[in-house]
Short mmCIF file of C-alpha atoms and ligand atoms in Angstrom, two decimals:
data_model
loop_
_atom_site.label_atom_id
_atom_site.label_comp_id
_atom_site.label_asym_id
_atom_site.label_seq_id
_atom_site.Cartn_x
_atom_site.Cartn_y
_atom_site.Cartn_z
CA MET F 1 16.41 -53.05 -5.59
CA LYS F 2 15.69 -55.81 -3.23
CA GLU F 3 17.35 -59.18 -4.14
CA MET F 4 15.03 -62.07 -5.09
CA VAL F 5 15.08 -65.82 -5.18
CA MET F 6 12.74 -67.62 -7.69
CA ILE F 7 11.62 -71.05 -6.43
CA ILE F 8 9.89 -73.41 -9.02
CA GLY F 9 7.04 -74.90 -7.07
CA ALA F 10 5.10 -73.74 -4.04
CA GLY F 11 3.96 -77.19 -2.73
CA ILE F 12 4.56 -78.57 0.70
CA PHE F 13 8.06 -79.79 -0.33
CA GLN F 14 9.29 -76.30 -1.45
CA ILE F 15 8.04 -74.48 1.77
CA PRO F 16 11.31 -74.91 3.83
CA ALA F 17 13.26 -73.46 0.73
CA ILE F 18 10.81 -70.55 0.55
CA LYS F 19 11.28 -69.83 4.35
CA GLU F 20 15.09 -70.43 4.28
CA ALA F 21 15.56 -68.02 1.35
CA GLN F 22 13.36 -65.38 3.26
CA LYS F 23 15.47 -65.97 6.39
CA MET F 24 18.54 -65.16 4.15
CA GLY F 25 16.99 -61.96 3.56
CA TYR F 26 15.67 -62.55 -0.09
CA ALA F 27 12.09 -61.68 -1.45
CA VAL F 28 10.93 -65.13 -2.75
CA LEU F 29 8.92 -65.35 -5.92
CA VAL F 30 7.22 -68.73 -6.55
CA LEU F 31 5.69 -70.28 -9.58
CA ASP F 32 3.15 -72.97 -9.57
CA MET F 33 -0.24 -73.58 -11.44
CA ASN F 34 -2.07 -74.92 -8.40
CA PRO F 35 -3.79 -72.02 -7.00
CA CYS F 36 -4.15 -73.70 -3.62
CA ALA F 37 -0.32 -74.49 -3.59
CA PRO F 38 0.52 -73.69 0.41
CA GLY F 39 3.67 -71.83 -0.72
CA PHE F 40 1.59 -69.10 -2.18
CA GLU F 41 0.63 -68.07 1.42
CA ILE F 42 4.09 -67.31 2.49
CA ALA F 43 5.96 -66.26 -0.67
CA ASP F 44 6.43 -62.53 -1.27
CA CYS F 45 5.26 -62.83 -4.91
CA LYS F 46 3.55 -65.49 -6.73
CA GLU F 47 2.65 -66.40 -10.40
CA TYR F 48 0.33 -69.16 -11.58
CA ILE F 49 2.56 -70.72 -13.95
CA SER F 50 3.25 -74.61 -14.59
CA THR F 51 6.46 -75.70 -13.07
CA LYS F 52 7.20 -77.30 -16.47
CA ASP F 53 6.52 -74.23 -18.68
CA ILE F 54 9.95 -73.10 -19.18
CA SER F 55 9.29 -70.29 -21.77
CA ARG F 56 6.56 -68.66 -19.37
CA ALA F 57 9.00 -69.11 -16.46
CA ILE F 58 11.84 -67.23 -18.28
CA ARG F 59 9.57 -64.42 -19.28
CA CYS F 60 8.45 -64.16 -15.74
CA ALA F 61 12.06 -64.05 -14.63
CA HIS F 62 12.63 -61.27 -17.05
CA ASP F 63 9.73 -59.26 -16.02
CA TYR F 64 10.55 -59.60 -12.17
CA GLY F 65 14.18 -58.70 -13.18
CA LYS F 66 12.96 -55.05 -13.83
CA LYS F 67 11.90 -54.65 -10.14
CA TYR F 68 14.23 -57.01 -8.42
CA HIS F 69 17.76 -58.22 -8.52
CA LEU F 70 17.15 -61.92 -9.36
CA GLN F 71 19.84 -63.88 -7.59
CA ALA F 72 18.88 -67.53 -8.08
CA VAL F 73 16.53 -70.16 -9.23
CA PHE F 74 16.02 -73.04 -7.04
CA THR F 75 13.66 -75.91 -6.09
CA ALA F 76 13.58 -78.98 -3.89
CA GLY F 77 11.68 -82.09 -3.77
CA THR F 78 10.27 -82.18 -7.30
CA ASP F 79 11.38 -83.04 -10.58
CA VAL F 80 11.68 -79.66 -12.34
CA ALA F 81 15.48 -79.21 -12.43
CA TYR F 82 15.14 -78.59 -16.30
CA THR F 83 12.98 -75.54 -15.65
CA VAL F 84 15.22 -74.21 -12.90
CA ALA F 85 18.49 -74.77 -15.08
CA SER F 86 16.93 -73.19 -18.11
CA VAL F 87 15.71 -70.07 -16.29
CA ALA F 88 19.00 -69.68 -14.61
CA HIS F 89 20.98 -70.06 -17.72
CA ALA F 90 18.62 -67.46 -19.63
CA MET F 91 19.17 -65.03 -16.80
CA GLY F 92 22.91 -65.72 -16.61
CA LEU F 93 22.56 -67.00 -12.98
CA PRO F 94 24.44 -69.86 -11.35
CA GLY F 95 23.29 -73.38 -12.02
CA ILE F 96 24.09 -76.59 -13.91
CA SER F 97 23.66 -76.73 -17.74
CA PRO F 98 20.01 -77.18 -19.02
CA ASP F 99 21.43 -80.36 -20.79
CA ALA F 100 22.66 -81.82 -17.65
CA ALA F 101 19.35 -80.88 -15.85
CA LEU F 102 17.37 -82.55 -18.58
CA CYS F 103 19.63 -85.50 -18.37
CA ALA F 104 18.70 -85.76 -14.52
CA THR F 105 15.10 -85.59 -15.31
CA ASN F 106 14.47 -87.70 -18.51
CA LYS F 107 15.08 -91.32 -17.45
CA TYR F 108 16.14 -92.25 -21.03
CA LEU F 109 18.73 -89.65 -21.32
CA MET F 110 19.79 -90.40 -17.72
CA ARG F 111 20.31 -94.15 -18.61
CA CYS F 112 22.14 -93.36 -21.62
CA ALA F 113 24.63 -91.02 -19.79
CA LEU F 114 25.05 -93.53 -17.03
CA ARG F 115 25.79 -96.38 -19.55
CA THR F 116 28.21 -94.32 -21.47
CA HIS F 117 30.18 -93.66 -18.18
CA ASP F 118 30.02 -97.28 -17.00
CA VAL F 119 27.93 -96.30 -13.95
CA PRO F 120 26.22 -99.42 -12.47
CA CYS F 121 22.70 -99.44 -13.48
CA PRO F 122 20.01 -101.93 -15.11
CA ASP F 123 19.87 -102.73 -18.86
CA PHE F 124 17.19 -100.68 -20.52
CA ILE F 125 15.44 -99.76 -23.65
CA SER F 126 12.87 -96.95 -24.44
CA ALA F 127 9.67 -97.16 -26.57
CA LYS F 128 6.76 -94.96 -28.11
CA THR F 129 4.48 -97.68 -29.15
CA VAL F 130 3.18 -100.82 -27.52
CA GLU F 131 4.51 -103.15 -30.38
CA ASP F 132 7.99 -101.53 -30.16
CA ALA F 133 7.95 -102.05 -26.40
CA CYS F 134 6.78 -105.85 -26.75
CA ALA F 135 9.54 -106.48 -29.38
CA LYS F 136 12.29 -104.92 -27.26
CA ALA F 137 10.95 -106.59 -24.15
CA ARG F 138 11.42 -109.99 -25.75
CA ILE F 139 15.24 -109.17 -26.05
CA LEU F 140 15.44 -107.41 -22.73
CA GLY F 141 13.75 -110.39 -20.89
CA TYR F 142 11.31 -110.35 -17.91
CA PRO F 143 10.70 -109.34 -15.13
CA LEU F 144 11.19 -105.68 -16.16
CA VAL F 145 9.84 -102.25 -14.87
CA ILE F 146 8.10 -100.01 -17.11
CA LYS F 147 8.16 -96.21 -16.31
CA PRO F 148 7.25 -92.98 -18.07
CA VAL F 149 10.60 -91.09 -18.83
CA ASP F 150 9.63 -87.91 -17.24
CA ASN F 151 7.22 -88.24 -14.19
CA MET F 152 7.84 -88.77 -10.63
CA GLY F 153 6.48 -90.20 -7.47
CA ALA F 154 6.31 -93.66 -8.95
CA ARG F 155 3.39 -92.62 -11.18
CA GLY F 156 3.07 -95.13 -14.07
CA VAL F 157 5.71 -97.34 -12.66
CA ARG F 158 5.13 -100.97 -12.54
CA GLN F 159 6.89 -104.28 -12.36
CA ILE F 160 5.97 -106.39 -15.53
CA ASP F 161 6.45 -110.20 -15.68
CA THR F 162 4.73 -111.16 -19.04
CA GLU F 163 4.07 -109.59 -22.44
CA GLU F 164 0.42 -109.74 -21.48
CA GLU F 165 0.91 -107.42 -18.46
CA LEU F 166 3.15 -105.19 -20.75
CA ARG F 167 0.43 -104.71 -23.16
CA GLU F 168 -2.23 -103.98 -20.43
CA GLN F 169 0.07 -101.34 -18.63
CA PHE F 170 1.75 -99.63 -21.71
CA GLN F 171 -0.91 -96.98 -22.27
CA LYS F 172 -1.27 -96.13 -18.56
CA SER F 173 2.60 -95.54 -18.37
CA ILE F 174 3.03 -93.65 -21.52
CA GLY F 175 -0.07 -91.58 -20.58
CA GLU F 176 2.01 -90.34 -17.58
CA SER F 177 4.80 -89.16 -19.84
CA GLY F 178 5.39 -86.07 -22.01
CA HIS F 179 6.06 -83.33 -19.53
CA TYR F 180 9.31 -82.35 -21.04
CA GLY F 181 9.06 -83.72 -24.70
CA ASP F 182 7.47 -86.61 -26.48
CA PRO F 183 5.54 -89.15 -24.40
CA THR F 184 8.04 -92.16 -24.05
CA VAL F 185 8.48 -95.13 -21.63
CA ILE F 186 11.46 -96.87 -20.54
CA LEU F 187 11.65 -100.55 -19.73
CA GLU F 188 14.49 -101.74 -17.57
CA GLU F 189 15.58 -104.77 -15.90
CA TYR F 190 14.03 -105.46 -12.62
CA MET F 191 16.59 -104.77 -9.80
CA GLU F 192 16.11 -106.80 -6.41
CA GLY F 193 17.55 -105.23 -3.22
CA GLN F 194 17.30 -102.72 -0.51
CA GLU F 195 16.45 -99.27 -1.70
CA ILE F 196 18.09 -96.16 -0.28
CA SER F 197 17.64 -92.63 -1.01
CA MET F 198 20.86 -90.53 -0.91
CA ASP F 199 21.15 -86.79 -0.66
CA THR F 200 24.35 -85.09 -1.68
CA LEU F 201 25.65 -81.67 -2.43
CA VAL F 202 28.32 -80.72 -5.01
CA ASP F 203 30.22 -77.65 -3.81
CA GLU F 204 31.54 -74.75 -5.75
CA LYS F 205 34.85 -76.62 -6.30
CA GLY F 206 33.06 -79.79 -7.61
CA GLU F 207 33.70 -81.82 -4.44
CA VAL F 208 30.76 -84.08 -3.68
CA HIS F 209 29.51 -84.18 0.07
CA LEU F 210 27.27 -87.12 1.28
CA LEU F 211 24.38 -85.58 3.45
CA THR F 212 22.00 -88.23 4.52
CA VAL F 213 21.04 -91.79 3.36
CA ALA F 214 17.47 -93.06 3.99
CA ASP F 215 16.19 -96.59 3.94
CA ARG F 216 13.15 -96.53 1.81
CA HIS F 217 10.33 -99.07 2.53
CA ILE F 218 8.55 -99.92 -0.76
CA LEU F 219 5.45 -102.17 -0.77
CA SER F 220 2.37 -103.04 -2.93
CA PRO F 221 3.90 -105.15 -5.77
CA PRO F 222 3.63 -104.93 -8.78
CA TYR F 223 3.53 -101.21 -8.00
CA PHE F 224 6.17 -99.48 -5.91
CA VAL F 225 4.47 -97.62 -3.18
CA GLU F 226 6.85 -95.96 -0.65
CA VAL F 227 5.12 -96.37 2.72
CA GLY F 228 7.90 -94.76 4.60
CA HIS F 229 11.62 -94.06 5.02
CA SER F 230 13.94 -94.07 7.99
CA ILE F 231 17.13 -92.28 8.80
CA PRO F 232 19.84 -93.28 9.46
CA SER F 233 20.23 -96.24 6.95
CA LEU F 234 20.71 -99.68 8.73
CA LEU F 235 23.21 -100.58 5.89
CA SER F 236 26.80 -101.02 6.81
CA HIS F 237 29.30 -98.11 6.41
CA GLU F 238 31.09 -100.27 3.61
CA THR F 239 27.79 -100.65 1.66
CA ILE F 240 26.99 -96.83 2.08
CA ARG F 241 30.59 -95.98 0.95
CA GLN F 242 30.14 -98.19 -2.09
CA ALA F 243 26.88 -96.81 -2.95
CA PHE F 244 28.51 -93.25 -2.48
CA ASP F 245 31.17 -94.14 -4.88
CA VAL F 246 28.37 -95.10 -7.49
CA MET F 247 26.63 -91.92 -6.82
CA LYS F 248 29.79 -89.80 -7.34
CA LYS F 249 30.20 -91.47 -10.73
CA ALA F 250 26.54 -90.98 -11.66
CA ILE F 251 26.83 -87.21 -10.75
CA LYS F 252 29.75 -86.76 -13.13
CA ALA F 253 27.93 -88.81 -15.90
CA VAL F 254 24.97 -86.65 -16.08
CA GLY F 255 27.04 -83.46 -15.49
CA ILE F 256 25.73 -82.17 -12.15
CA THR F 257 28.65 -79.61 -11.69
CA CYS F 258 27.27 -77.77 -8.66
CA GLY F 259 24.34 -77.95 -6.14
CA ALA F 260 22.05 -80.74 -4.82
CA ALA F 261 22.05 -84.19 -6.35
CA LYS F 262 19.88 -86.97 -5.03
CA ALA F 263 19.49 -90.62 -6.17
CA ASP F 264 17.42 -93.78 -5.53
CA ILE F 265 19.84 -96.48 -5.27
CA LYS F 266 19.28 -100.24 -5.17
CA ILE F 267 21.76 -102.44 -3.28
CA THR F 268 21.58 -105.49 -5.38
CA HIS F 269 23.66 -108.72 -5.26
CA GLU F 270 26.02 -107.21 -7.85
CA GLY F 271 26.40 -103.91 -5.70
CA ALA F 272 24.90 -100.67 -5.81
CA LYS F 273 23.06 -99.45 -8.94
CA ILE F 274 21.34 -96.30 -9.66
CA GLY F 275 17.60 -96.29 -9.89
CA GLU F 276 17.52 -92.62 -10.72
CA ILE F 277 19.47 -89.43 -10.19
CA THR F 278 18.08 -85.99 -9.98
CA ALA F 279 19.54 -82.44 -9.54
CA ARG F 280 17.74 -81.36 -6.45
CA LEU F 281 17.38 -82.26 -2.82
CA SER F 282 14.93 -85.22 -1.90
CA GLY F 283 11.20 -84.78 -1.33
CA GLY F 284 8.82 -86.99 0.43
CA PHE F 285 9.54 -85.14 3.78
CA HIS F 286 13.23 -86.34 3.70
CA SER F 287 15.26 -83.36 3.02
CA GLN F 288 12.31 -81.38 4.39
CA CYS F 289 11.73 -83.02 7.89
CA THR F 290 13.68 -86.32 8.55
CA ASP F 291 17.01 -85.01 7.54
CA PRO F 292 17.19 -81.93 9.85
CA LEU F 293 15.38 -84.01 12.59
CA ALA F 294 18.13 -86.56 12.49
CA THR F 295 21.07 -84.70 12.00
CA GLY F 296 20.39 -80.89 12.64
CA MET F 297 22.00 -79.94 9.40
CA ASN F 298 20.73 -77.25 7.24
CA THR F 299 20.94 -78.89 3.75
CA THR F 300 18.33 -76.46 2.41
CA LYS F 301 20.44 -73.44 3.03
CA ALA F 302 23.65 -75.33 1.86
CA ALA F 303 21.80 -76.08 -1.57
CA LEU F 304 20.40 -72.55 -1.80
CA ASP F 305 23.94 -71.18 -1.30
CA MET F 306 25.16 -73.21 -4.11
CA ALA F 307 22.28 -71.83 -6.40
CA LEU F 308 23.30 -68.35 -5.48
CA GLY F 309 26.81 -69.09 -6.59
CA LYS F 310 28.12 -68.73 -2.97
CA SER F 311 30.84 -71.05 -1.27
CA LEU F 312 29.63 -73.87 0.89
CA ASN F 313 29.51 -73.22 4.71
CA ARG F 314 30.49 -76.62 5.95
CA ASP F 315 28.83 -75.82 9.26
CA ASP F 316 25.45 -76.18 7.42
CA ILE F 317 26.19 -79.83 6.41
CA THR F 318 28.11 -81.02 9.65
CA PRO F 319 25.61 -83.20 11.72
CA ARG F 320 25.03 -81.63 15.08
CA TYR F 321 23.39 -84.78 16.46
CA HIS F 322 22.76 -88.42 15.41
CA ARG F 323 19.17 -89.21 16.08
CA VAL F 324 16.59 -91.47 14.32
CA ALA F 325 13.80 -89.88 12.20
CA LEU F 326 11.01 -91.62 10.48
CA GLU F 327 8.41 -90.98 7.98
CA ARG F 328 5.39 -93.35 7.71
CA ALA F 329 2.42 -93.00 5.47
CA LEU F 330 -1.22 -93.23 6.51
CA LEU F 331 -2.93 -95.75 4.33
CA PRO F 332 -6.52 -96.49 5.38
CA SER F 333 -8.66 -98.84 3.62
CA PRO F 334 -10.11 -97.60 0.19
CA GLY F 335 -13.40 -95.77 0.28
CA LYS F 336 -14.82 -92.36 1.18
CA ILE F 337 -13.22 -90.71 4.27
CA ILE F 338 -16.12 -90.21 6.78
CA SER F 339 -13.88 -89.33 9.74
CA ILE F 340 -10.41 -88.52 10.83
CA GLU F 341 -9.89 -88.38 14.62
CA GLY F 342 -6.82 -88.33 16.84
CA ILE F 343 -4.68 -86.06 14.84
CA ASP F 344 -4.19 -83.34 17.50
CA GLU F 345 -3.65 -85.95 20.38
CA ALA F 346 -1.10 -87.69 18.23
CA ARG F 347 0.69 -84.37 17.51
CA ASN F 348 1.27 -83.95 21.34
CA ILE F 349 3.02 -87.38 21.75
CA PRO F 350 6.58 -86.82 22.57
CA GLY F 351 8.76 -87.75 19.65
CA ILE F 352 6.03 -86.73 17.04
CA PHE F 353 7.46 -84.03 15.14
CA ASP F 354 4.30 -83.49 12.80
CA ILE F 355 1.49 -85.18 11.02
CA PHE F 356 0.76 -84.08 7.47
CA LEU F 357 -2.58 -84.73 6.07
CA THR F 358 -3.10 -84.78 2.26
CA ARG F 359 -6.66 -86.03 2.05
CA HIS F 360 -9.63 -84.83 4.12
CA VAL F 361 -13.12 -86.05 5.23
CA GLY F 362 -15.21 -86.32 1.99
CA ASP F 363 -12.36 -87.46 -0.07
CA TYR F 364 -11.90 -90.84 -1.61
CA VAL F 365 -9.14 -93.16 -1.04
CA THR F 366 -8.10 -95.85 -3.43
CA SER F 367 -5.36 -98.59 -3.19
CA PRO F 368 -2.34 -96.75 -4.05
CA THR F 369 -0.49 -97.70 -7.12
CA SER F 370 2.12 -94.85 -6.72
CA ASN F 371 3.39 -92.40 -4.14
CA ILE F 372 0.26 -90.32 -4.86
CA GLY F 373 -2.84 -90.94 -3.08
CA LYS F 374 -1.69 -91.42 0.43
CA VAL F 375 -3.75 -89.89 3.04
CA GLY F 376 -1.15 -88.50 5.28
CA HIS F 377 2.39 -88.93 6.91
CA ILE F 378 3.53 -89.31 10.47
CA ILE F 379 7.00 -87.94 11.18
CA ALA F 380 8.57 -89.32 14.20
CA TYR F 381 12.14 -89.00 15.84
CA GLY F 382 14.12 -90.08 18.78
CA THR F 383 17.50 -90.77 20.23
CA THR F 384 17.22 -94.34 19.27
CA ARG F 385 15.36 -96.20 16.76
CA LYS F 386 13.26 -97.86 19.53
CA GLU F 387 12.15 -94.55 20.70
CA ALA F 388 11.24 -93.23 17.24
CA GLU F 389 9.45 -96.50 16.44
CA LYS F 390 7.55 -96.20 19.81
CA ALA F 391 6.50 -92.58 19.17
CA TYR F 392 5.27 -93.70 15.78
CA GLY F 393 3.43 -96.68 16.95
CA ARG F 394 1.51 -94.59 19.61
CA ALA F 395 0.54 -91.91 16.87
CA ARG F 396 -0.51 -94.59 14.61
CA ASP F 397 -2.63 -96.31 17.06
CA ILE F 398 -4.49 -93.10 18.19
CA ILE F 399 -5.14 -91.95 14.63
CA LYS F 400 -8.51 -93.23 13.33
CA ILE F 401 -9.39 -92.68 9.84
CA GLN F 402 -12.68 -94.12 8.82
CA THR F 403 -13.72 -94.90 5.36
CA VAL F 404 -16.88 -96.35 3.87
CA GLN F 405 -17.03 -98.49 0.83
CA GLN F 406 -20.64 -98.91 -0.33
CA GLU F 407 -22.40 -100.01 2.80
CA LYS F 408 -19.34 -101.30 4.60
CA VAL F 409 -17.56 -98.94 7.18
CA MET F 410 -13.87 -99.65 7.56
CA VAL F 411 -11.43 -98.22 10.42
CA GLY F 412 -7.91 -98.01 9.73
N1 ADP V 1 14.59 -101.18 -12.44
C1 ADP V 1 13.93 -101.29 -11.27
N2 ADP V 1 14.01 -102.19 -10.49
C2 ADP V 1 13.41 -102.41 -9.38
N3 ADP V 1 12.66 -101.31 -8.85
C3 ADP V 1 12.41 -100.26 -9.63
C4 ADP V 1 13.17 -100.06 -10.99
N4 ADP V 1 12.85 -98.99 -11.45
C5 ADP V 1 12.04 -98.34 -10.46
N5 ADP V 1 11.83 -99.06 -9.42
C6 ADP V 1 10.91 -98.84 -8.36
O1 ADP V 1 10.15 -97.83 -8.73
C7 ADP V 1 10.16 -96.61 -7.92
C8 ADP V 1 9.98 -95.26 -8.80
O2 ADP V 1 10.88 -95.50 -9.89
P1 ADP V 1 11.83 -94.30 -10.12
O3 ADP V 1 12.65 -94.57 -11.33
O4 ADP V 1 12.61 -93.81 -8.93
O5 ADP V 1 10.74 -93.14 -10.76
P2 ADP V 1 10.06 -91.80 -10.03
O6 ADP V 1 10.76 -90.70 -10.61
O7 ADP V 1 8.73 -91.97 -10.26
O8 ADP V 1 10.45 -91.89 -8.63
C9 ADP V 1 11.66 -96.70 -7.27
O9 ADP V 1 11.77 -96.07 -6.06
C10 ADP V 1 11.81 -98.20 -7.21
O10 ADP V 1 11.16 -98.56 -5.96
MG1 MG V 2 12.28 -92.04 -7.60
#
């Protein structure tokens, strides 16, 4: 029987994992309910199952277990660690406990675990009704941030300065919750400071390895839209060391005993604080593109080895070079896209790794209020920051995305 790896999700951020598992000699089964998921085209086997449907995923694993030796369950770049851990647990495969995975997915449980273990993070409360939220917000104080407990990509996340804004936003945020349990929102203290994304790996002995740190560029208040990220971070080694210490405490607090762990960390005037921690490699083209471009590391293979119960091969996480890699979002003016030009030309610019388009001619673009709805992403790199920025700038100037809003034509 052939050995198989099950990957939860067949989207763009799971593609490197699918390819890597195949390169390692495994047949790959992917689960995704989106019939157009690009991973379906390359996977060996596919099933149209929601990435959050744990019982169907377990049944599916049992079914495939009759024809294949299922060796691991894995994901990257999407918040389905609870599904991954639950299937692995049910099949007796390596992985973190489902409780820990839920803790690294549900933001309320996450905050409770962090607080219990004295890990620096903002004060918070949870609420299921608007009246409860308003009453608790009066005690917590403004400004605060509201978010659904179990979504991702900053969907339903917003800075709130007044009770009026809270009342206006509450339904929108709670409407984005409930993927893994009851719809609930969390309100937390607003943290001011540079945001970083930190990818780490816990090896088979429990040792935590720092992989990469990206500076995240967040715009569009009161929403949080990541318009890009840059590797390496411009923060000092000392600041990164302190953030890594906080990360290690957070990993322990939520119970990530092995495999990938990724956190959004805010560098506040009181030091590093955890924004969120997840039990997977980062998404947003970070672990998929900018990470390997900047360092030459194969963190996807290293994380897959952990999911397979193997020991870490340190070569996979040893930087082979120190380059600069950037991801920048394409955000044209709102309206209907009537033309997209210059993509092929921009792809040929030295220092442009690739350009990913997520919207096409005929699609509508709105002002983003989360990380969903960006039109595309430019991935650039160079031996210096200047070189990478220059390549990005040239690509940005060549790409013309024309949108039309009623009668007005916009070029951006
Ligand atoms: N307490 C907070 N203070 C300041 N910014 C926050 C806070 N919570 C979230 N954010 C911003 O919102 C973004 C999304 O929130 P996050 O908790 O990471 O949820 P998601 O799972 O949707 O990524 C973060 O990347 C950060 O920029
Ligand atoms: Mg986040």
